Coordinates of C-alpha atoms in Angstrom, one line a residue:
M25 CA 108.6 -119.8 20.8
S26 CA 106.1 -119.8 18.0
E27 CA 102.8 -121.5 18.1
P28 CA 103.0 -125.3 17.6
S29 CA 102.6 -126.3 13.9
H30 CA 99.1 -127.5 13.3
F31 CA 99.0 -130.8 11.4
D32 CA 98.4 -130.4 7.7
R33 CA 97.3 -133.8 6.3
G34 CA 97.8 -132.4 2.8
H35 CA 101.6 -132.7 3.3
T36 CA 101.2 -136.4 4.2
D37 CA 98.9 -137.0 1.3
D38 CA 101.5 -135.5 -1.0
L39 CA 104.2 -137.7 0.6
M40 CA 102.0 -140.7 -0.3
T41 CA 101.9 -139.6 -3.9
F42 CA 105.7 -139.1 -3.9
L43 CA 106.3 -142.5 -2.4
A44 CA 104.1 -144.3 -5.0
A45 CA 105.7 -142.4 -7.9
S46 CA 109.3 -143.1 -6.8
P47 CA 110.0 -146.9 -6.9
T48 CA 113.7 -146.3 -7.6
P49 CA 116.4 -143.6 -6.9
Y50 CA 116.2 -142.6 -10.5
H51 CA 112.4 -141.9 -10.3
T52 CA 112.9 -140.2 -7.0
V53 CA 115.3 -137.6 -8.3
A54 CA 113.2 -137.1 -11.4
N55 CA 110.1 -136.4 -9.2
A56 CA 112.1 -134.1 -7.0
A57 CA 113.4 -132.2 -10.0
E58 CA 109.9 -131.8 -11.4
R59 CA 108.8 -130.2 -8.1
L60 CA 111.9 -127.9 -8.1
E61 CA 111.2 -126.9 -11.7
K62 CA 107.7 -125.8 -10.8
A63 CA 109.2 -123.7 -8.0
G64 CA 111.4 -121.9 -10.5
F65 CA 114.6 -123.9 -10.2
R66 CA 116.6 -124.7 -13.3
Q67 CA 118.8 -127.7 -14.1
V68 CA 122.5 -127.2 -15.0
M69 CA 124.9 -129.7 -16.4
E70 CA 128.1 -130.7 -14.7
T71 CA 129.8 -130.8 -18.1
D72 CA 129.0 -127.1 -18.8
A73 CA 131.3 -124.3 -17.8
W74 CA 130.4 -122.6 -14.6
D75 CA 132.6 -119.5 -15.2
A76 CA 132.1 -116.5 -13.0
G77 CA 131.7 -114.2 -16.0
T78 CA 129.0 -116.2 -17.5
S79 CA 125.5 -114.9 -16.9
A80 CA 124.1 -118.5 -17.1
A81 CA 126.6 -119.8 -14.5
P82 CA 125.0 -121.7 -11.6
G83 CA 125.1 -119.4 -8.6
A84 CA 126.4 -116.4 -10.6
G85 CA 123.1 -114.6 -9.8
S86 CA 120.3 -115.2 -7.4
G87 CA 117.8 -118.1 -7.9
G88 CA 117.4 -121.9 -7.7
T89 CA 119.6 -124.4 -9.4
Y90 CA 120.0 -128.2 -9.3
V91 CA 122.3 -130.9 -10.6
L92 CA 121.3 -134.5 -11.4
R93 CA 123.7 -137.4 -11.4
G94 CA 122.2 -140.9 -11.6
G95 CA 120.1 -141.4 -8.5
A96 CA 121.4 -138.3 -6.7
I97 CA 120.3 -134.6 -6.8
I98 CA 121.9 -131.5 -5.4
A99 CA 119.8 -128.4 -5.4
W100 CA 120.5 -124.9 -4.0
Y101 CA 119.1 -121.4 -3.9
V102 CA 121.3 -118.3 -4.0
P103 CA 119.6 -115.4 -2.3
E104 CA 119.9 -111.9 -3.8
G105 CA 123.2 -110.3 -2.8
A106 CA 124.9 -113.5 -1.5
A107 CA 128.6 -113.1 -1.2
P108 CA 131.1 -115.8 -2.4
H109 CA 131.9 -116.7 1.2
T110 CA 128.2 -117.0 2.3
P111 CA 127.9 -120.3 4.2
F112 CA 125.5 -123.1 3.2
R113 CA 122.7 -124.8 5.2
I114 CA 122.3 -128.3 3.9
V115 CA 119.6 -130.9 4.3
G116 CA 121.1 -134.3 3.5
A117 CA 119.2 -137.4 2.7
H118 CA 119.4 -140.5 0.6
T119 CA 117.3 -141.9 -2.3
D120 CA 118.0 -145.6 -2.1
S121 CA 116.2 -148.3 0.0
P122 CA 117.1 -152.0 0.6
N123 CA 115.5 -154.2 -2.1
L124 CA 116.0 -156.9 -4.7
R125 CA 117.9 -155.9 -7.8
V126 CA 118.1 -157.6 -11.2
K127 CA 121.3 -159.4 -12.2
P128 CA 123.2 -159.0 -15.5
R129 CA 121.7 -162.2 -16.8
P130 CA 118.1 -161.9 -15.4
D131 CA 116.4 -164.8 -17.3
S132 CA 116.3 -168.0 -15.2
G133 CA 113.9 -170.6 -14.0
T134 CA 113.5 -174.3 -13.1
Q135 CA 110.7 -176.9 -12.7
G136 CA 108.5 -175.2 -15.2
W137 CA 108.7 -171.8 -13.6
R138 CA 110.1 -168.7 -15.2
Q139 CA 112.1 -166.6 -12.8
V140 CA 114.1 -163.4 -12.6
A141 CA 117.6 -163.6 -11.1
V142 CA 118.0 -160.9 -8.4
E143 CA 120.8 -159.8 -6.1
I144 CA 120.1 -158.5 -2.5
Y145 CA 120.8 -154.8 -2.2
G146 CA 121.5 -153.4 1.3
G147 CA 120.0 -155.0 4.3
P148 CA 116.4 -155.7 3.7
L149 CA 114.1 -157.7 6.0
L150 CA 113.9 -160.6 3.5
N151 CA 110.7 -162.1 4.9
S152 CA 108.8 -158.8 4.1
W153 CA 109.3 -159.5 0.4
L154 CA 107.6 -162.9 0.5
D155 CA 104.1 -163.5 -1.0
R156 CA 103.8 -159.8 -2.0
D157 CA 102.7 -158.5 -5.4
L158 CA 105.8 -156.9 -6.9
G159 CA 106.5 -154.6 -9.8
L160 CA 109.8 -153.8 -11.6
A161 CA 111.3 -150.4 -12.3
G162 CA 114.6 -148.7 -12.9
R163 CA 116.8 -147.2 -15.6
L164 CA 117.4 -148.5 -19.1
S165 CA 120.6 -147.5 -20.9
L166 CA 120.3 -147.3 -24.6
R167 CA 122.7 -147.9 -27.5
D168 CA 122.9 -144.2 -28.3
G169 CA 124.1 -143.3 -24.8
S170 CA 120.8 -142.0 -23.5
T171 CA 118.7 -143.5 -20.6
R172 CA 115.0 -144.2 -20.2
L173 CA 113.1 -144.7 -17.0
V174 CA 110.7 -147.7 -16.9
N175 CA 108.1 -148.6 -14.3
V176 CA 106.0 -151.8 -14.4
D177 CA 103.7 -150.8 -11.6
R178 CA 101.5 -153.8 -11.5
P179 CA 101.7 -157.3 -10.1
L180 CA 104.4 -158.9 -12.2
L181 CA 106.6 -160.8 -9.8
R182 CA 106.3 -162.8 -6.6
V183 CA 108.7 -164.5 -4.1
P184 CA 106.6 -167.4 -2.9
Q185 CA 107.1 -168.7 0.6
L186 CA 107.2 -172.5 1.3
A187 CA 103.9 -173.8 2.6
I188 CA 103.8 -174.7 6.3
H189 CA 103.1 -178.3 5.4
L190 CA 106.6 -178.5 4.0
D191 CA 108.2 -176.5 6.8
R192 CA 106.4 -177.6 10.0
S193 CA 108.8 -176.0 12.4
V194 CA 108.8 -172.5 10.8
N195 CA 106.6 -170.9 13.5
A196 CA 108.5 -172.5 16.4
D197 CA 112.1 -172.2 15.1
G198 CA 111.7 -169.1 12.9
L199 CA 112.0 -168.6 9.1
K200 CA 115.4 -169.2 7.6
L201 CA 116.0 -167.8 4.2
D202 CA 119.0 -168.4 1.9
K203 CA 119.6 -165.3 -0.1
Q204 CA 120.5 -167.2 -3.3
R205 CA 118.1 -170.1 -3.3
H206 CA 114.9 -168.7 -1.7
M207 CA 114.7 -165.1 -2.9
Q208 CA 114.4 -165.5 -6.7
P209 CA 110.9 -164.2 -7.8
I210 CA 108.7 -166.0 -10.3
W211 CA 107.0 -164.2 -13.2
G212 CA 105.5 -166.9 -15.3
L213 CA 105.4 -170.5 -16.5
G214 CA 107.5 -172.2 -19.2
E215 CA 110.3 -174.7 -19.6
D216 CA 112.0 -172.7 -22.4
V217 CA 114.0 -169.9 -20.6
R218 CA 115.6 -167.7 -23.2
D219 CA 118.2 -165.0 -22.5
G220 CA 116.8 -161.5 -23.3
D221 CA 113.1 -162.2 -22.6
L222 CA 112.9 -159.8 -19.6
I223 CA 114.7 -157.0 -21.3
A224 CA 112.6 -157.4 -24.5
F225 CA 109.5 -157.2 -22.3
L226 CA 110.8 -154.0 -20.7
E227 CA 111.8 -152.5 -24.1
D228 CA 108.2 -153.0 -25.3
T229 CA 106.8 -151.6 -22.0
A230 CA 109.0 -148.4 -22.3
G231 CA 108.4 -148.0 -26.0
V232 CA 112.1 -148.6 -26.9
P233 CA 112.9 -150.4 -30.2
S234 CA 114.0 -154.0 -29.9
G235 CA 117.7 -154.5 -29.2
E236 CA 118.4 -150.9 -28.2
V237 CA 118.8 -151.6 -24.5
T238 CA 122.4 -152.4 -23.7
G239 CA 122.5 -151.9 -20.0
W240 CA 120.1 -151.7 -17.0
D241 CA 119.7 -150.8 -13.4
L242 CA 116.5 -152.5 -12.3
M243 CA 114.9 -153.2 -9.0
V244 CA 111.8 -154.8 -7.5
H245 CA 109.1 -152.9 -5.6
S246 CA 105.9 -153.6 -3.9
V247 CA 102.9 -152.3 -5.9
E248 CA 100.6 -151.9 -2.8
P249 CA 100.0 -148.2 -2.5
P250 CA 100.7 -146.2 0.7
A251 CA 97.8 -146.0 3.0
Y252 CA 96.6 -144.5 6.3
L253 CA 96.2 -147.0 9.1
G254 CA 94.5 -147.0 12.4
R255 CA 91.1 -146.1 13.9
D256 CA 91.7 -142.4 13.4
K257 CA 94.1 -142.7 10.4
E258 CA 97.0 -141.5 12.6
L259 CA 99.5 -143.9 11.1
L260 CA 101.0 -144.1 7.6
A261 CA 102.1 -147.4 6.0
G262 CA 104.1 -147.4 2.8
P263 CA 107.3 -148.4 1.0
R264 CA 110.7 -146.7 1.0
M265 CA 110.1 -144.2 3.9
D266 CA 113.7 -144.9 4.6
N267 CA 114.6 -142.5 3.2
L268 CA 112.2 -140.9 0.7
L269 CA 110.3 -139.4 3.7
S270 CA 113.4 -137.1 4.2
V271 CA 113.9 -136.4 0.5
H272 CA 110.3 -135.3 0.2
A273 CA 110.5 -133.1 3.3
G274 CA 113.8 -131.6 2.2
T275 CA 112.4 -130.8 -1.3
A276 CA 109.3 -129.2 0.3
A277 CA 111.5 -127.2 2.7
L278 CA 113.8 -125.9 0.0
T279 CA 111.0 -124.8 -2.3
A280 CA 109.2 -123.1 0.6
V281 CA 112.4 -121.2 1.6
A282 CA 113.1 -120.2 -2.1
A283 CA 109.5 -118.9 -2.4
T284 CA 110.3 -116.2 0.2
G285 CA 114.0 -115.9 -0.6
A286 CA 114.8 -112.4 0.4
G287 CA 117.2 -111.8 3.3
L288 CA 118.4 -115.3 3.8
P289 CA 121.7 -115.3 5.7
Y290 CA 122.7 -118.7 4.2
I291 CA 122.5 -120.6 0.9
P292 CA 119.9 -123.4 1.4
V293 CA 120.8 -126.7 -0.1
L294 CA 119.2 -130.1 -0.6
A295 CA 121.7 -133.0 -1.1
A296 CA 120.0 -136.4 -1.7
F297 CA 122.5 -139.1 -2.4
D298 CA 122.3 -142.7 -3.7
H299 CA 123.9 -145.8 -2.2
E300 CA 123.6 -145.0 1.5
E301 CA 122.4 -148.5 2.2
N302 CA 125.6 -150.1 1.0
G303 CA 128.2 -147.7 2.4
S304 CA 127.9 -144.5 0.2
Q305 CA 131.1 -145.2 -1.7
S306 CA 130.2 -144.3 -5.3
D307 CA 130.2 -141.2 -7.5
T308 CA 126.6 -140.5 -6.4
G309 CA 127.1 -141.4 -2.8
A310 CA 127.8 -139.2 0.2
D311 CA 131.3 -140.5 0.3
G312 CA 131.9 -139.4 -3.2
P313 CA 132.9 -136.0 -4.6
L314 CA 129.5 -134.8 -5.8
L315 CA 128.5 -132.4 -2.9
G316 CA 131.9 -130.9 -2.4
G317 CA 132.4 -130.3 -6.2
V318 CA 129.0 -128.7 -6.6
L319 CA 129.4 -126.4 -3.6
E320 CA 132.9 -125.3 -4.6
R321 CA 131.8 -124.6 -8.2
S322 CA 129.0 -122.5 -6.8
V323 CA 131.5 -120.4 -4.8
F324 CA 133.8 -120.0 -7.8
A325 CA 130.9 -119.1 -10.1
R326 CA 130.1 -116.2 -7.8
G327 CA 133.6 -114.9 -8.3
G328 CA 135.0 -116.5 -5.1
S329 CA 138.5 -117.7 -4.3
Y330 CA 139.7 -120.8 -2.5
E331 CA 139.7 -118.6 0.6
D332 CA 136.0 -117.8 0.1
R333 CA 135.4 -121.5 -0.3
A334 CA 137.2 -122.3 3.0
R335 CA 135.2 -119.5 4.8
A336 CA 131.9 -120.8 3.3
F337 CA 132.5 -124.4 4.4
A338 CA 133.7 -123.3 7.9
G339 CA 130.3 -121.7 8.5
T340 CA 128.2 -124.4 6.9
I341 CA 125.9 -126.7 8.8
C342 CA 124.3 -129.9 7.5
L343 CA 121.2 -131.7 8.9
S344 CA 121.5 -135.3 7.9
S345 CA 117.9 -136.5 7.9
D346 CA 117.2 -140.2 7.9
T347 CA 114.6 -142.4 9.6
G348 CA 115.2 -143.8 13.1
H349 CA 113.7 -146.4 15.4
A350 CA 110.4 -145.7 17.2
V351 CA 110.0 -147.6 20.4
H352 CA 108.4 -151.0 19.5
P353 CA 105.5 -152.1 21.7
N354 CA 106.5 -155.8 21.5
Y355 CA 110.2 -155.3 21.9
A356 CA 110.6 -152.3 24.2
E357 CA 113.6 -154.0 25.9
R358 CA 115.6 -153.6 22.7
H359 CA 115.6 -149.8 23.2
D360 CA 117.6 -147.7 25.6
P361 CA 115.4 -147.6 28.8
T362 CA 115.5 -143.8 29.0
H363 CA 115.1 -143.0 25.3
H364 CA 111.8 -144.2 23.8
P365 CA 111.0 -142.1 20.7
R366 CA 107.3 -142.2 20.0
I367 CA 105.4 -142.0 16.8
D368 CA 104.0 -138.5 16.1
G369 CA 106.3 -137.1 18.9
G370 CA 108.2 -135.0 16.4
P371 CA 111.5 -135.5 14.7
I372 CA 114.3 -137.3 16.5
L373 CA 117.8 -136.1 17.3
K374 CA 120.2 -139.0 16.9
V375 CA 123.2 -139.2 19.2
N376 CA 126.1 -141.7 19.4
V377 CA 129.3 -140.9 21.2
N378 CA 131.3 -143.2 18.9
N379 CA 130.4 -141.1 16.0
R380 CA 128.0 -143.5 14.2
Y381 CA 126.0 -140.3 14.2
A382 CA 127.6 -136.9 13.9
T383 CA 125.6 -135.0 16.4
D384 CA 127.3 -133.2 19.3
G385 CA 126.2 -130.6 21.8
S386 CA 126.5 -127.6 19.5
G387 CA 124.6 -129.5 16.8
R388 CA 121.8 -130.2 19.3
S389 CA 121.6 -126.4 19.9
V390 CA 121.2 -125.7 16.1
F391 CA 118.4 -128.3 15.8
A392 CA 116.7 -127.2 19.0
A393 CA 116.7 -123.6 17.7
A394 CA 115.1 -124.7 14.4
C395 CA 112.4 -126.7 16.1
E396 CA 111.7 -123.9 18.5
K397 CA 111.3 -121.4 15.6
A398 CA 109.0 -123.8 13.8
G399 CA 107.0 -124.7 16.9
V400 CA 107.9 -128.4 16.5
P401 CA 108.6 -130.8 19.4
F402 CA 111.6 -133.1 19.1
Q403 CA 112.9 -136.2 20.7
S404 CA 116.3 -137.7 21.4
F405 CA 117.4 -141.2 20.2
V406 CA 120.3 -143.2 21.5
S407 CA 120.9 -146.9 21.0
N408 CA 120.8 -149.5 23.8
N409 CA 124.4 -150.1 24.9
S410 CA 124.0 -153.8 24.3
M411 CA 122.8 -153.3 20.7
P412 CA 125.0 -152.2 17.7
C413 CA 124.2 -148.8 16.4
G414 CA 123.5 -148.0 12.8
T415 CA 124.9 -145.1 10.9
T416 CA 124.0 -142.5 8.2
I417 CA 125.5 -140.1 5.8
G418 CA 126.1 -137.7 8.7
P419 CA 129.6 -138.8 9.8
I420 CA 130.6 -139.2 6.2
T421 CA 129.6 -135.7 5.3
A422 CA 131.3 -134.3 8.4
A423 CA 134.6 -136.1 7.8
R424 CA 134.8 -135.7 4.0
H425 CA 134.0 -132.0 3.8
G426 CA 134.8 -130.6 7.3
I427 CA 131.2 -129.5 7.7
R428 CA 129.5 -129.4 11.0
T429 CA 126.7 -132.1 10.8
V430 CA 123.7 -133.1 12.9
D431 CA 121.9 -136.4 12.5
I432 CA 118.1 -136.2 12.8
G433 CA 115.1 -138.0 11.3
V434 CA 111.6 -139.4 11.9
A435 CA 110.9 -142.4 14.1
I436 CA 109.4 -145.3 12.3
L437 CA 108.6 -149.0 12.8
S438 CA 109.6 -151.9 10.4
M439 CA 112.7 -150.2 9.1
H440 CA 114.1 -151.9 6.0
S441 CA 110.8 -153.8 5.5
A442 CA 109.2 -153.7 2.0
R443 CA 106.5 -151.7 3.9
E444 CA 107.3 -149.4 6.8
L445 CA 105.2 -147.5 9.3
C446 CA 105.3 -143.9 10.6
G447 CA 103.0 -141.4 12.3
A448 CA 100.8 -139.4 9.9
K449 CA 102.0 -136.1 11.6
D450 CA 105.7 -136.6 11.8
P451 CA 106.5 -136.0 8.1
F452 CA 104.8 -132.6 8.3
L453 CA 106.6 -131.7 11.5
L454 CA 110.0 -132.7 10.0
A455 CA 109.3 -130.5 6.9
N456 CA 108.5 -127.6 9.2
A457 CA 111.7 -128.0 11.2
L458 CA 113.8 -128.3 8.0
T459 CA 112.2 -125.1 6.6
A460 CA 113.1 -123.2 9.8
F461 CA 116.7 -124.6 9.7
L462 CA 117.2 -123.5 6.0
E463 CA 115.8 -120.1 6.8
G464 CA 118.5 -119.7 9.5

């Protein structure tokens, strides 16, 4: 076994920068793509021909390539001399997080307040969005068919909580929030609510001519930056760790492996999907055709046949990396009594015999080998039998593509909060384990 990985705070500092710059899935994949470009990867378009005889075909020669679609990115590196049937090693993750998203008619208000109409996305902890300074970001679709990213990263919105004087029982009976009535943020004063005001404001912010925005995908985010926490700064608090922590680690691992490149027995892949938080059923979700289509076209671009594709998929392994639950000091009884993942204890291996996670014994061996190679400790997670178990893109990837899949991640607290908490060392340990896995 190699020497244990010494903690590099620089990796966690970089994660904080990545989190702050990625308020939406669209910003996330743009930032990941920028890092890949700096590492020598090139973007290819799905609408272009990937013919085997074309020198510019993705995967026709060695090197790094990526595809963007909406809030998803697939990136892969073909080592020199890779055969068409060379298997893939995939790090899977997702780019979306539970939040508040702007409705088609966003301008609303009452009682002299101007508000923004929002819809609840995924399963957020609603109370975590109350009395918090909120920005607004996303993707604007323009009249000419192009898109423009926008990010108002300053206090713009607020979801105000009702004062305790008007809800005297809140501390004794708990906070009860109606998703429709109580979660609409305010953004100003005025009796005259006019359709188009919010979009006009965003057009001006993004430098888009008035009236050019014909569609939008907009969401609310906390503008409080990530920060170290604790006496010795051993904790990290920040937004969207579920699951940008894994996207960041996967991007770092792929670029690290590509930098060495020579002699890789597998083709390393990063697959970061959108819409995991609401079931993954979209053209950019794990239950869609994106990953399978890209991998197949890569095989065929290297002169492969359907037989080569089948051989490659049969030897492929995916690590589905997503956050999991660290043992909570105030609610330890909610966890399995013999499985208490701890902060900064290394990545977790997720197991559920009812296939809410895809891990089996052989998958455990693959992950254990990667951690041993990297000198990284790991922990096991299993749900308390009396508590329902969540799920990930792991079982979806395994079932849709016939790919052996292992569910892993980093243990955190406050999952699905507007601001989550992890150990400062764990992101670095995860990246090291993923690097060792991609190296084979």
